[in-house]
Amino acid sequence: MQEEVTKHTKKIFKAAKSKHSLGEKIREILLEIAIIVFAVTLSIWLHGWSEHRHEQKEAKTFLKGLKEDLSKDIQLMEANRNVIVGLDSNFRFLQSIPESSSSSRTDPAKDKEIGEHLYFDLRVTHPNIGRYEGFKSSGKIETIENSVLKEKILIFYQQTLPNIAYGENYVNSIQQKMLDLLVEKDEKQPLVNFISSLKLKSLLNLGVHNFGVNLDSYDKAIAEARAIIEEIEK
């Protein structure tokens, strides 16, 4: 392209120095200028078209991989959701146990039943975000032309997943406090008395409330991930 521009520029100078009439000189110069403008415009358009085509190919590859990542994330969140459902059930059972009328007598059967429900599982969702983070950090998110899809992706990774992490961390901290109290418990203290203590009752209440929040967060995230997959497949 540079050679073509240089060639026609030389022709302009040549035409300007020629012995032709002024009218002929102007026509020749305007013709060469028009050729240069057309060539440069065409070159810019072709470069832009080629770059856009390359960007769309990259975006298509990204979305294909993102679909696989989201499918794995859905499975992970569904598994963690099932764990929270079980924990919620256990906490509700422990929550329903009335305070023991005796602090010295132990009911082995009751303690065994409580022990079976005194179960903890500190869950953390580790979503597949590497592909998304790499694409975003390279500034290529804007190459996704589907604005609806782009917005859904950004909301899922920038808002929804962080909310899940926050909720999981909170219920994990509740479980950890209960575990610490269980470790510190007097071995002779009946579990029924331990569970009915003010500290444990408060933690159980917090747990049950926040398990519900977690379940709503999982449901929202799973629905959003499926919606993104559906949008990619259109």
Short mmCIF file of C-alpha atoms in Angstrom, two decimals:
data_model
loop_
_atom_site.label_atom_id
_atom_site.label_comp_id
_atom_site.label_asym_id
_atom_site.label_seq_id
_atom_site.Cartn_x
_atom_site.Cartn_y
_atom_site.Cartn_z
CA MET A 1 0.00 0.00 0.00
CA GLN A 2 2.82 2.41 0.87
CA GLU A 3 4.42 1.80 -2.52
CA GLU A 4 1.13 2.56 -4.28
CA VAL A 5 0.66 5.81 -2.38
CA THR A 6 4.28 6.80 -3.12
CA LYS A 7 3.81 6.00 -6.82
CA HIS A 8 0.68 8.12 -7.18
CA THR A 9 2.19 10.94 -5.11
CA LYS A 10 5.07 11.08 -7.59
CA LYS A 11 2.53 11.24 -10.40
CA ILE A 12 0.92 14.25 -8.73
CA PHE A 13 4.24 16.08 -8.64
CA LYS A 14 4.96 15.03 -12.20
CA ALA A 15 1.58 16.31 -13.34
CA ALA A 16 2.13 19.59 -11.51
CA LYS A 17 5.45 20.11 -13.34
CA SER A 18 4.17 19.00 -16.73
CA LYS A 19 3.65 21.42 -19.64
CA HIS A 20 -0.04 20.57 -19.84
CA SER A 21 -2.65 23.27 -19.50
CA LEU A 22 -3.80 24.26 -16.02
CA GLY A 23 -7.10 22.45 -16.52
CA GLU A 24 -5.36 19.23 -17.55
CA LYS A 25 -2.96 19.50 -14.61
CA ILE A 26 -5.85 19.89 -12.17
CA ARG A 27 -7.69 16.91 -13.67
CA GLU A 28 -4.59 14.71 -13.48
CA ILE A 29 -3.82 15.79 -9.91
CA LEU A 30 -7.42 15.25 -8.76
CA LEU A 31 -7.47 11.83 -10.40
CA GLU A 32 -4.30 10.77 -8.58
CA ILE A 33 -5.61 12.14 -5.28
CA ALA A 34 -8.85 10.22 -5.77
CA ILE A 35 -6.90 7.04 -6.46
CA ILE A 36 -4.83 7.56 -3.28
CA VAL A 37 -7.93 8.26 -1.14
CA PHE A 38 -9.72 5.23 -2.54
CA ALA A 39 -6.69 2.98 -2.01
CA VAL A 40 -6.16 4.16 1.56
CA THR A 41 -9.88 3.87 2.39
CA LEU A 42 -10.03 0.39 0.91
CA SER A 43 -6.92 -0.65 2.83
CA ILE A 44 -8.36 0.66 6.11
CA TRP A 45 -11.67 -1.09 5.46
CA LEU A 46 -9.98 -4.39 4.61
CA HIS A 47 -7.78 -4.16 7.71
CA GLY A 48 -10.82 -3.41 9.89
CA TRP A 49 -12.80 -6.23 8.32
CA SER A 50 -9.94 -8.68 8.83
CA GLU A 51 -9.45 -7.57 12.44
CA HIS A 52 -13.17 -7.79 13.16
CA ARG A 53 -13.30 -11.26 11.64
CA HIS A 54 -10.35 -12.33 13.82
CA GLU A 55 -12.01 -10.85 16.93
CA GLN A 56 -15.26 -12.66 16.23
CA LYS A 57 -13.40 -15.92 15.77
CA GLU A 58 -11.74 -15.40 19.17
CA ALA A 59 -15.09 -14.49 20.76
CA LYS A 60 -16.70 -17.61 19.29
CA THR A 61 -13.89 -19.78 20.67
CA PHE A 62 -14.22 -18.07 24.07
CA LEU A 63 -17.99 -18.61 24.22
CA LYS A 64 -17.61 -22.26 23.25
CA GLY A 65 -15.16 -22.78 26.11
CA LEU A 66 -17.30 -20.70 28.47
CA LYS A 67 -20.23 -22.99 27.80
CA GLU A 68 -18.13 -25.96 28.97
CA ASP A 69 -16.98 -24.03 32.07
CA LEU A 70 -20.55 -23.11 32.99
CA SER A 71 -21.74 -26.70 32.58
CA LYS A 72 -19.09 -27.80 35.09
CA ASP A 73 -19.99 -24.91 37.42
CA ILE A 74 -23.65 -25.93 37.37
CA GLN A 75 -22.72 -29.46 38.43
CA LEU A 76 -20.53 -28.09 41.22
CA MET A 77 -23.20 -25.71 42.49
CA GLU A 78 -25.87 -28.41 42.38
CA ALA A 79 -23.63 -30.71 44.45
CA ASN A 80 -22.96 -27.95 46.98
CA ARG A 81 -26.63 -27.08 47.06
CA ASN A 82 -27.50 -30.67 47.98
CA VAL A 83 -25.00 -30.52 50.84
CA ILE A 84 -26.60 -27.30 52.14
CA VAL A 85 -30.03 -28.92 51.99
CA GLY A 86 -28.72 -31.72 54.21
CA LEU A 87 -27.06 -29.30 56.63
CA ASP A 88 -30.22 -27.24 56.81
CA SER A 89 -32.24 -30.35 57.67
CA ASN A 90 -29.76 -31.32 60.41
CA PHE A 91 -29.70 -27.83 61.89
CA ARG A 92 -33.50 -27.67 61.95
CA PHE A 93 -33.60 -30.97 63.80
CA LEU A 94 -31.07 -29.76 66.36
CA GLN A 95 -32.96 -26.50 66.60
CA SER A 96 -36.11 -28.35 67.60
CA ILE A 97 -34.55 -30.19 70.54
CA PRO A 98 -35.94 -28.83 73.82
CA GLU A 99 -33.66 -28.01 76.72
CA SER A 100 -32.94 -30.99 78.97
CA SER A 101 -34.51 -30.91 82.43
CA SER A 102 -31.40 -32.46 83.92
CA SER A 103 -27.77 -31.46 83.48
CA SER A 104 -26.37 -34.64 84.99
CA ARG A 105 -28.35 -37.52 83.53
CA THR A 106 -27.49 -38.69 80.04
CA ASP A 107 -29.90 -40.23 77.59
CA PRO A 108 -27.64 -42.42 75.39
CA ALA A 109 -30.32 -42.85 72.72
CA LYS A 110 -30.97 -39.11 72.54
CA ASP A 111 -27.27 -38.29 72.49
CA LYS A 112 -26.74 -40.79 69.68
CA GLU A 113 -29.54 -39.22 67.65
CA ILE A 114 -28.10 -35.75 68.23
CA GLY A 115 -24.62 -36.96 67.31
CA GLU A 116 -25.93 -38.29 63.99
CA HIS A 117 -27.29 -34.84 63.14
CA LEU A 118 -24.35 -32.90 64.53
CA TYR A 119 -22.64 -32.94 61.17
CA PHE A 120 -20.60 -30.19 59.50
CA ASP A 121 -19.44 -29.68 55.92
CA LEU A 122 -17.55 -26.51 55.02
CA ARG A 123 -18.30 -26.10 51.34
CA VAL A 124 -16.58 -23.69 48.95
CA THR A 125 -17.53 -23.29 45.30
CA HIS A 126 -14.45 -22.98 43.08
CA PRO A 127 -15.93 -21.90 39.73
CA ASN A 128 -14.00 -22.21 36.48
CA ILE A 129 -13.17 -18.52 36.03
CA GLY A 130 -9.74 -18.72 34.39
CA ARG A 131 -11.04 -18.47 30.83
CA TYR A 132 -13.34 -15.56 31.70
CA GLU A 133 -10.67 -13.66 33.63
CA GLY A 134 -8.16 -14.08 30.82
CA PHE A 135 -10.61 -12.87 28.17
CA LYS A 136 -11.71 -9.93 30.33
CA SER A 137 -8.19 -8.85 31.28
CA SER A 138 -7.19 -8.79 27.61
CA GLY A 139 -10.00 -6.28 26.97
CA LYS A 140 -11.85 -8.60 24.60
CA ILE A 141 -15.22 -8.74 26.39
CA GLU A 142 -16.44 -5.91 24.17
CA THR A 143 -15.91 -8.10 21.09
CA ILE A 144 -19.02 -10.07 22.10
CA GLU A 145 -21.58 -8.41 19.84
CA ASN A 146 -24.64 -9.89 21.56
CA SER A 147 -25.24 -7.19 24.20
CA VAL A 148 -27.76 -9.31 26.12
CA LEU A 149 -25.31 -12.21 26.36
CA LYS A 150 -22.43 -9.91 27.32
CA GLU A 151 -24.48 -8.36 30.15
CA LYS A 152 -25.52 -11.77 31.47
CA ILE A 153 -21.90 -12.96 31.50
CA LEU A 154 -20.70 -9.84 33.35
CA ILE A 155 -23.46 -10.05 35.96
CA PHE A 156 -22.81 -13.76 36.56
CA TYR A 157 -19.05 -13.39 37.08
CA GLN A 158 -18.93 -9.94 38.66
CA GLN A 159 -21.96 -10.14 40.98
CA THR A 160 -23.54 -13.59 41.28
CA LEU A 161 -20.42 -15.69 41.94
CA PRO A 162 -18.99 -13.24 44.52
CA ASN A 163 -22.35 -13.35 46.35
CA ILE A 164 -22.16 -17.15 46.52
CA ALA A 165 -18.62 -16.98 47.90
CA TYR A 166 -19.68 -14.45 50.55
CA GLY A 167 -22.63 -16.62 51.63
CA GLU A 168 -20.53 -19.77 51.78
CA ASN A 169 -17.85 -18.07 53.83
CA TYR A 170 -20.44 -16.87 56.32
CA VAL A 171 -22.11 -20.25 56.91
CA ASN A 172 -18.68 -21.86 57.07
CA SER A 173 -17.74 -19.43 59.83
CA ILE A 174 -20.90 -20.42 61.74
CA GLN A 175 -20.06 -24.10 61.40
CA GLN A 176 -16.47 -23.44 62.46
CA LYS A 177 -17.66 -21.71 65.64
CA MET A 178 -19.87 -24.68 66.42
CA LEU A 179 -16.98 -27.05 65.80
CA ASP A 180 -14.77 -25.05 68.15
CA LEU A 181 -17.43 -25.18 70.87
CA LEU A 182 -17.84 -28.93 70.33
CA VAL A 183 -14.10 -29.48 70.74
CA GLU A 184 -14.07 -27.41 73.92
CA LYS A 185 -17.14 -29.19 75.35
CA ASP A 186 -16.80 -31.09 78.60
CA GLU A 187 -16.83 -34.77 77.69
CA LYS A 188 -19.24 -35.45 80.53
CA GLN A 189 -21.74 -32.88 79.32
CA PRO A 190 -24.71 -34.54 77.55
CA LEU A 191 -25.11 -33.51 73.93
CA VAL A 192 -28.70 -32.52 74.58
CA ASN A 193 -27.51 -29.91 77.09
CA PHE A 194 -24.75 -28.80 74.76
CA ILE A 195 -27.18 -28.30 71.86
CA SER A 196 -29.74 -26.47 73.97
CA SER A 197 -27.20 -23.94 75.29
CA LEU A 198 -27.74 -20.30 74.36
CA LYS A 199 -24.60 -20.12 72.20
CA LEU A 200 -25.50 -23.21 70.19
CA LYS A 201 -29.13 -22.18 69.78
CA SER A 202 -28.00 -18.79 68.46
CA LEU A 203 -25.60 -20.38 65.99
CA LEU A 204 -28.23 -22.87 64.87
CA ASN A 205 -30.67 -20.05 64.23
CA LEU A 206 -28.06 -18.14 62.23
CA GLY A 207 -27.21 -21.27 60.29
CA VAL A 208 -30.79 -22.07 59.34
CA HIS A 209 -31.44 -18.51 58.21
CA ASN A 210 -28.30 -18.28 56.11
CA PHE A 211 -28.66 -21.75 54.63
CA GLY A 212 -31.88 -20.44 53.09
CA VAL A 213 -29.99 -17.46 51.69
CA ASN A 214 -27.36 -19.82 50.25
CA LEU A 215 -29.96 -22.00 48.60
CA ASP A 216 -31.53 -18.96 46.94
CA SER A 217 -28.07 -17.86 45.73
CA TYR A 218 -27.35 -21.29 44.24
CA ASP A 219 -30.74 -21.36 42.50
CA LYS A 220 -30.15 -17.88 41.06
CA ALA A 221 -26.63 -18.72 39.88
CA ILE A 222 -27.66 -22.02 38.30
CA ALA A 223 -30.54 -20.31 36.49
CA GLU A 224 -28.21 -17.55 35.23
CA ALA A 225 -25.60 -20.07 34.04
CA ARG A 226 -28.24 -22.01 32.12
CA ALA A 227 -29.56 -18.80 30.58
CA ILE A 228 -26.05 -17.90 29.37
CA ILE A 229 -25.64 -21.35 27.83
CA GLU A 230 -28.99 -21.01 26.06
CA GLU A 231 -27.98 -17.59 24.73
CA ILE A 232 -24.67 -18.98 23.45
CA GLU A 233 -26.47 -21.80 21.66
CA LYS A 234 -28.82 -19.43 19.79
#
